[in-house]
């Protein structure tokens, strides 16, 4: 067990490796399983190389904040699970200043939310109790290839497709890791080949593919044997159209592997637009994969880079049975988290930046969505302008997470542009963050909505203008509570409510009383019926909008 505090790590008991979640029957039923205490005589040297202390790809990323709360992938995720799946208990400060313990036994809904439901959304995590795992030996493979010249880009793309096709089976054999490729990388991808083809050649390639994958508890020879079928498929390319280089190595501990082949500290100060998609077996073996790869590769002038986070399957998939996990369910069926990125030159104008963002959102990410329509995206490395971010980042958990957000942060103290609950806020032209307003003024210019628009506004998720209209109705529903609780304009509110009900709900004959409070109560009970009325929705919104403008200018 590891107790991780904000800003530092400490281990209260080195002799316990597995922590029991809860002994209560209700907790066992809620989360589906539990851990028991086991004694262990491992030395402190072994335990200081535990998985969680070195889970992240980058040494600069902490294991307590948004990385863990958004899911958290790393080199050991395939064998031990995502970062969120390591949390057994957490201390959290809620929006009202209360310090609570979130676990399967208390505040279990908050526990669910912070384990993958998005960072900085439900509270401030002060400390976490996490799993610790004994170290193991690691075998690694480094594979790189690049075309002999630019005329062999089609062969290069075929080899890239071959690797994507192979990743599901490689994962089932225990492989996982990270890679990248590009047809025009801003910086060299493949360095200093010494390849004999009529003489030694040394070059740095900006068209190339490289990955580093690992096998836990295996030797280099076992890794070579397991990768042999893929190596055989790459062999015909070697020396004819591509340079192919493969090396294998072994490490006695996870820490040794991490310090040499992982633990990357990325450069800072660069600007780029990114988008991503989680790819399952169906997508990785699809007949349309090659077309998608060409789309996301872009043109040489775009200098697009693609990163492959190949850590799915294995324990990541198995942890899908954990009922206390708020991680995007798409992680449980996917093998690859595919990230595409484009940058721009220093000093580029806003039009250039908008064009890059538009290409990422509308072309490259859209192509990946078409390839894998049933998955989603990893929120920590995704397109922040994704118009379907609630579905893509949170999947089927979105509705549950929204209710948890309302429970623990009803005033919206915690915010980020794509966090759960962010649809209740908007930025004004000056950059200020404000409560979402009634945004029907633009729509009203075009007259009453069509019958199809009304239907669209009440169906499922809603897209385009219909989804926009539905959002406005939801906003009004929230504001009705403010109106009926405001004591100042009570008499006038009652008058307008009467008019509203008489006009649009003539079949209702409530006992109108001159008492303001009684009329307020009636409106409070019926506001949900009013705003959900599909046929008269637009007129209801119009009247309520007038009401708000009159008394809440």
Tab-separated table of C-alpha atoms in Angstrom, residues 37-340:
chain	number	residue	atom	x	y	z
A	37	UNK	CA	-4.081	-8.143	3.409
A	38	UNK	CA	-1.026	-10.219	2.566
A	39	UNK	CA	2.300	-10.160	4.369
A	40	UNK	CA	5.407	-9.538	2.360
A	41	UNK	CA	9.107	-9.354	3.263
A	42	UNK	CA	10.182	-7.428	0.190
A	43	UNK	CA	12.976	-4.997	0.844
A	44	UNK	CA	12.610	-1.255	0.580
A	45	UNK	CA	14.913	-1.364	-2.449
A	46	UNK	CA	12.410	-3.523	-4.296
A	47	UNK	CA	9.424	-1.476	-3.278
A	48	UNK	CA	10.961	1.866	-4.251
A	49	UNK	CA	10.738	0.634	-7.849
A	50	UNK	CA	7.028	-0.093	-7.572
A	51	UNK	CA	4.722	0.461	-10.466
A	52	UNK	CA	2.916	3.520	-9.232
A	53	UNK	CA	5.987	5.600	-8.473
A	54	UNK	CA	7.019	5.183	-12.099
A	55	UNK	CA	3.716	4.725	-13.871
A	56	UNK	CA	3.782	7.868	-15.997
A	57	UNK	CA	5.513	8.212	-19.329
A	58	UNK	CA	7.082	11.473	-18.200
A	59	UNK	CA	8.928	12.034	-14.942
A	60	UNK	CA	7.494	15.542	-14.793
A	61	UNK	CA	3.901	14.297	-14.462
A	62	UNK	CA	2.642	13.625	-10.937
A	63	UNK	CA	0.501	10.641	-10.042
A	64	UNK	CA	-2.116	12.475	-7.985
A	65	UNK	CA	-3.820	15.105	-10.123
A	66	UNK	CA	-5.393	15.211	-13.568
A	67	UNK	CA	-3.249	12.375	-14.889
A	68	UNK	CA	-4.814	9.879	-12.481
A	69	UNK	CA	-8.252	11.494	-12.354
A	70	UNK	CA	-8.523	11.452	-16.147
A	71	UNK	CA	-7.481	7.790	-16.437
A	72	UNK	CA	-3.687	7.856	-16.527
A	73	UNK	CA	-1.713	5.675	-18.941
A	74	UNK	CA	1.928	4.633	-18.607
A	75	UNK	CA	4.433	1.939	-19.650
A	76	UNK	CA	3.101	-0.538	-17.070
A	77	UNK	CA	-0.618	0.056	-17.645
A	78	UNK	CA	-1.082	-3.068	-19.784
A	79	UNK	CA	0.162	-5.283	-16.944
A	80	UNK	CA	-1.136	-3.417	-13.884
A	81	UNK	CA	-3.954	-1.139	-15.073
A	82	UNK	CA	-4.482	2.564	-15.603
A	83	UNK	CA	-3.532	5.109	-12.972
A	84	UNK	CA	-7.154	5.610	-11.919
A	85	UNK	CA	-7.483	1.879	-11.286
A	86	UNK	CA	-4.713	1.998	-8.681
A	87	UNK	CA	-6.607	4.259	-6.278
A	88	UNK	CA	-8.093	2.529	-3.223
A	89	UNK	CA	-9.053	5.596	-1.207
A	90	UNK	CA	-8.709	9.365	-1.406
A	91	UNK	CA	-9.034	12.459	0.749
A	92	UNK	CA	-10.970	15.120	-1.134
A	93	UNK	CA	-11.924	18.729	-0.421
A	94	UNK	CA	-15.383	19.378	-1.852
A	95	UNK	CA	-16.632	22.710	-3.163
A	96	UNK	CA	-18.145	23.644	0.203
A	97	UNK	CA	-14.795	23.223	1.961
A	98	UNK	CA	-15.506	19.845	3.547
A	99	UNK	CA	-12.719	17.252	3.703
A	100	UNK	CA	-14.167	13.815	2.990
A	101	UNK	CA	-12.812	10.325	2.485
A	102	UNK	CA	-13.852	8.817	-0.832
A	103	UNK	CA	-13.749	5.032	-1.010
A	104	UNK	CA	-16.018	2.135	-1.922
A	105	UNK	CA	-17.461	2.368	1.582
A	106	UNK	CA	-18.079	6.094	1.964
A	107	UNK	CA	-18.822	8.726	-0.647
A	108	UNK	CA	-18.606	5.918	-3.172
A	109	UNK	CA	-20.089	8.082	-5.923
A	110	UNK	CA	-17.314	10.666	-5.480
A	111	UNK	CA	-14.814	7.783	-5.421
A	112	UNK	CA	-16.197	6.628	-8.775
A	113	UNK	CA	-15.931	10.135	-10.244
A	114	UNK	CA	-12.332	10.901	-9.282
A	115	UNK	CA	-11.151	7.528	-10.593
A	116	UNK	CA	-11.203	8.501	-14.252
A	117	UNK	CA	-14.123	10.929	-14.490
A	118	UNK	CA	-11.930	13.969	-15.115
A	119	UNK	CA	-9.489	16.052	-13.124
A	120	UNK	CA	-10.337	19.286	-11.344
A	121	UNK	CA	-14.060	18.624	-11.595
A	122	UNK	CA	-15.514	17.208	-8.389
A	123	UNK	CA	-13.113	18.378	-5.681
A	124	UNK	CA	-9.470	18.855	-4.725
A	125	UNK	CA	-7.702	15.537	-4.088
A	126	UNK	CA	-5.346	15.925	-1.130
A	127	UNK	CA	-4.031	12.384	-0.891
A	128	UNK	CA	-4.644	8.906	-2.239
A	129	UNK	CA	-4.032	5.374	-1.044
A	130	UNK	CA	-2.902	3.296	-3.995
A	131	UNK	CA	-1.806	-0.200	-4.851
A	132	UNK	CA	1.874	-1.132	-4.819
A	133	UNK	CA	3.283	-3.905	-6.974
A	134	UNK	CA	6.565	-5.831	-6.663
A	135	UNK	CA	9.129	-5.107	-9.350
A	136	UNK	CA	9.911	-7.512	-12.186
A	137	UNK	CA	12.379	-7.953	-15.015
A	138	UNK	CA	11.487	-6.334	-18.343
A	139	UNK	CA	12.358	-7.192	-21.946
A	140	UNK	CA	12.183	-4.435	-24.543
A	141	UNK	CA	12.187	-4.092	-28.303
A	142	UNK	CA	13.045	-0.950	-30.277
A	143	UNK	CA	11.852	-0.964	-33.876
A	144	UNK	CA	12.454	1.781	-36.430
A	145	UNK	CA	11.992	1.976	-40.178
A	146	UNK	CA	12.109	4.688	-42.831
A	147	UNK	CA	11.838	4.785	-46.634
A	148	UNK	CA	15.028	4.734	-48.705
A	149	UNK	CA	13.738	7.887	-50.388
A	150	UNK	CA	10.472	9.801	-50.671
A	151	UNK	CA	9.289	7.703	-53.622
A	152	UNK	CA	8.798	4.783	-51.211
A	153	UNK	CA	6.210	6.519	-49.032
A	154	UNK	CA	3.441	4.076	-50.196
A	155	UNK	CA	5.571	1.136	-49.019
A	156	UNK	CA	6.257	2.979	-45.775
A	157	UNK	CA	2.527	3.510	-45.200
A	158	UNK	CA	1.889	-0.164	-45.908
A	159	UNK	CA	4.408	-1.115	-43.230
A	160	UNK	CA	2.752	1.297	-40.772
A	161	UNK	CA	-0.593	-0.322	-41.503
A	162	UNK	CA	0.968	-3.726	-40.902
A	163	UNK	CA	2.015	-2.677	-37.382
A	164	UNK	CA	-1.439	-1.276	-36.573
A	165	UNK	CA	-2.991	-4.554	-37.731
A	166	UNK	CA	-0.631	-6.486	-35.474
A	167	UNK	CA	-1.114	-4.520	-32.255
A	168	UNK	CA	-4.171	-6.427	-30.909
A	169	UNK	CA	-2.391	-9.791	-31.146
A	170	UNK	CA	0.873	-8.319	-29.863
A	171	UNK	CA	-1.058	-7.001	-26.863
A	172	UNK	CA	-2.532	-10.426	-26.194
A	173	UNK	CA	1.044	-11.771	-26.182
A	174	UNK	CA	2.007	-9.237	-23.506
A	175	UNK	CA	3.545	-6.419	-25.566
A	176	UNK	CA	2.809	-2.755	-24.843
A	177	UNK	CA	4.581	0.531	-25.413
A	178	UNK	CA	4.813	3.820	-27.249
A	179	UNK	CA	5.622	4.896	-30.785
A	180	UNK	CA	5.363	7.681	-33.331
A	181	UNK	CA	5.440	8.167	-37.083
A	182	UNK	CA	5.188	10.886	-39.699
A	183	UNK	CA	5.594	11.493	-43.422
A	184	UNK	CA	7.054	14.927	-42.661
A	185	UNK	CA	8.124	15.302	-39.059
A	186	UNK	CA	9.256	18.753	-37.878
A	187	UNK	CA	12.257	17.004	-36.300
A	188	UNK	CA	14.058	13.744	-37.199
A	189	UNK	CA	12.239	10.593	-36.108
A	190	UNK	CA	14.807	7.958	-37.032
A	191	UNK	CA	18.431	8.719	-36.284
A	192	UNK	CA	21.806	7.633	-37.628
A	193	UNK	CA	21.237	4.398	-39.433
A	194	UNK	CA	24.396	2.494	-40.364
A	195	UNK	CA	23.010	0.403	-43.155
A	196	UNK	CA	25.171	-1.288	-45.788
A	197	UNK	CA	23.672	-0.889	-49.221
A	198	UNK	CA	26.700	-0.529	-51.456
A	199	UNK	CA	28.386	1.336	-48.589
A	200	UNK	CA	27.618	2.813	-45.154
A	201	UNK	CA	24.776	5.309	-44.953
A	202	UNK	CA	24.149	7.712	-42.115
A	203	UNK	CA	21.046	9.869	-42.106
A	204	UNK	CA	18.374	11.423	-39.954
A	205	UNK	CA	14.912	10.710	-41.330
A	206	UNK	CA	11.904	12.965	-41.012
A	207	UNK	CA	9.793	10.297	-42.720
A	208	UNK	CA	9.796	7.337	-40.393
A	209	UNK	CA	8.259	5.086	-37.783
A	210	UNK	CA	9.615	4.146	-34.379
A	211	UNK	CA	8.278	2.338	-31.359
A	212	UNK	CA	9.563	0.938	-28.085
A	213	UNK	CA	7.554	-1.943	-26.659
A	214	UNK	CA	8.120	-4.024	-23.555
A	215	UNK	CA	7.287	-7.406	-22.078
A	216	UNK	CA	7.097	-7.765	-18.302
A	217	UNK	CA	8.577	-10.899	-16.785
A	218	UNK	CA	10.078	-12.073	-20.102
A	219	UNK	CA	13.548	-12.293	-21.591
A	220	UNK	CA	14.823	-10.614	-24.761
A	221	UNK	CA	14.841	-13.957	-26.571
A	222	UNK	CA	11.230	-14.576	-25.641
A	223	UNK	CA	10.350	-11.130	-26.942
A	224	UNK	CA	12.185	-11.844	-30.208
A	225	UNK	CA	10.325	-15.123	-30.611
A	226	UNK	CA	6.912	-13.576	-29.980
A	227	UNK	CA	7.565	-10.756	-32.445
A	228	UNK	CA	8.946	-13.108	-35.145
A	229	UNK	CA	5.719	-13.327	-37.239
A	230	UNK	CA	5.615	-9.526	-37.603
A	231	UNK	CA	9.344	-9.365	-38.316
A	232	UNK	CA	8.824	-11.871	-41.127
A	233	UNK	CA	6.201	-9.592	-42.713
A	234	UNK	CA	8.541	-6.597	-42.507
A	235	UNK	CA	11.532	-8.494	-43.937
A	236	UNK	CA	10.570	-8.084	-47.643
A	237	UNK	CA	10.651	-4.296	-47.224
A	238	UNK	CA	14.114	-4.232	-45.663
A	239	UNK	CA	16.784	-3.035	-48.075
A	240	UNK	CA	14.377	-2.761	-50.973
A	241	UNK	CA	12.140	0.127	-50.028
A	242	UNK	CA	12.777	0.699	-46.324
A	243	UNK	CA	15.553	0.769	-43.763
A	244	UNK	CA	14.452	-1.508	-40.918
A	245	UNK	CA	16.307	-1.697	-37.625
A	246	UNK	CA	15.355	-3.812	-34.604
A	247	UNK	CA	17.116	-4.208	-31.256
A	248	UNK	CA	16.230	-6.183	-28.136
A	249	UNK	CA	17.364	-5.616	-24.559
A	250	UNK	CA	16.687	-6.844	-21.033
A	251	UNK	CA	16.478	-5.057	-17.686
A	252	UNK	CA	16.558	-6.593	-14.190
A	253	UNK	CA	13.934	-4.230	-12.747
A	254	UNK	CA	11.177	-1.943	-13.892
A	255	UNK	CA	13.116	1.055	-12.576
A	256	UNK	CA	16.102	0.167	-14.754
A	257	UNK	CA	13.879	-0.110	-17.834
A	258	UNK	CA	12.098	3.141	-17.004
A	259	UNK	CA	15.280	5.150	-16.558
A	260	UNK	CA	16.706	4.038	-19.933
A	261	UNK	CA	13.754	3.652	-22.298
A	262	UNK	CA	10.944	5.626	-20.678
A	263	UNK	CA	10.649	8.486	-18.204
A	264	UNK	CA	10.676	11.035	-21.023
A	265	UNK	CA	10.695	14.718	-20.153
A	266	UNK	CA	9.030	16.416	-23.109
A	267	UNK	CA	10.195	19.824	-24.338
A	268	UNK	CA	8.075	22.776	-23.314
A	269	UNK	CA	7.170	26.019	-25.038
A	270	UNK	CA	5.902	24.463	-28.270
A	271	UNK	CA	2.410	25.147	-29.642
A	272	UNK	CA	0.259	22.527	-31.326
A	273	UNK	CA	-3.275	21.330	-31.884
A	274	UNK	CA	-3.950	17.695	-31.045
A	275	UNK	CA	-6.756	15.196	-31.453
A	276	UNK	CA	-7.047	11.536	-30.620
A	277	UNK	CA	-9.135	8.393	-30.774
A	278	UNK	CA	-9.126	5.078	-28.937
A	279	UNK	CA	-8.886	2.246	-31.481
A	280	UNK	CA	-10.293	-1.225	-30.857
A	281	UNK	CA	-9.549	-4.436	-32.756
A	282	UNK	CA	-12.303	-3.742	-35.276
A	283	UNK	CA	-10.735	-0.398	-36.176
A	284	UNK	CA	-7.150	-1.667	-36.208
A	285	UNK	CA	-7.995	-4.466	-38.630
A	286	UNK	CA	-10.523	-2.549	-40.736
A	287	UNK	CA	-10.345	-2.503	-44.530
A	288	UNK	CA	-10.546	1.302	-44.353
A	289	UNK	CA	-7.574	1.648	-41.994
A	290	UNK	CA	-5.143	2.487	-44.806
A	291	UNK	CA	-7.367	5.333	-46.013
A	292	UNK	CA	-7.603	6.699	-42.463
A	293	UNK	CA	-3.834	6.555	-41.997
A	294	UNK	CA	-3.309	8.577	-45.163
A	295	UNK	CA	-5.848	11.140	-43.963
A	296	UNK	CA	-4.256	11.658	-40.574
A	297	UNK	CA	-0.761	11.665	-42.107
A	298	UNK	CA	-1.747	14.816	-44.003
A	299	UNK	CA	0.465	16.458	-46.580
A	300	UNK	CA	4.208	17.112	-46.218
A	301	UNK	CA	3.480	20.824	-45.836
A	302	UNK	CA	1.395	20.153	-42.719
A	303	UNK	CA	4.229	18.538	-40.693
A	304	UNK	CA	1.804	16.219	-38.914
A	305	UNK	CA	3.008	13.848	-36.205
A	306	UNK	CA	1.165	10.742	-35.018
A	307	UNK	CA	1.806	9.209	-31.598
A	308	UNK	CA	0.868	5.632	-30.790
A	309	UNK	CA	0.046	4.873	-27.153
A	310	UNK	CA	-0.121	1.095	-27.278
A	311	UNK	CA	-1.058	0.266	-23.668
A	312	UNK	CA	-4.599	-1.128	-23.930
A	313	UNK	CA	-5.724	-4.698	-23.436
A	314	UNK	CA	-4.383	-6.810	-20.589
A	315	UNK	CA	-5.230	-5.445	-17.150
A	316	UNK	CA	-6.739	-2.294	-18.647
A	317	UNK	CA	-9.444	-4.462	-20.208
A	318	UNK	CA	-9.879	-6.639	-17.115
A	319	UNK	CA	-10.460	-3.634	-14.870
A	320	UNK	CA	-13.595	-2.888	-16.856
A	321	UNK	CA	-15.374	-5.126	-14.321
A	322	UNK	CA	-14.636	-2.622	-11.544
A	323	UNK	CA	-17.931	-0.910	-10.763
A	324	UNK	CA	-16.099	1.866	-8.926
A	325	UNK	CA	-14.197	2.970	-12.034
A	326	UNK	CA	-15.224	6.201	-13.748
A	327	UNK	CA	-12.761	5.690	-16.620
A	328	UNK	CA	-14.123	6.131	-20.134
A	329	UNK	CA	-15.459	2.638	-20.992
A	330	UNK	CA	-13.811	2.899	-24.431
A	331	UNK	CA	-10.466	2.217	-22.747
A	332	UNK	CA	-11.658	-1.279	-21.817
A	333	UNK	CA	-12.095	-2.434	-25.413
A	334	UNK	CA	-9.289	-0.499	-27.114
A	335	UNK	CA	-5.649	-1.364	-27.738
A	336	UNK	CA	-4.265	1.887	-29.115
A	337	UNK	CA	-4.735	5.509	-28.093
A	338	UNK	CA	-3.884	7.255	-31.365
A	339	UNK	CA	-2.861	10.927	-31.118
A	340	UNK	CA	-2.415	13.243	-34.097
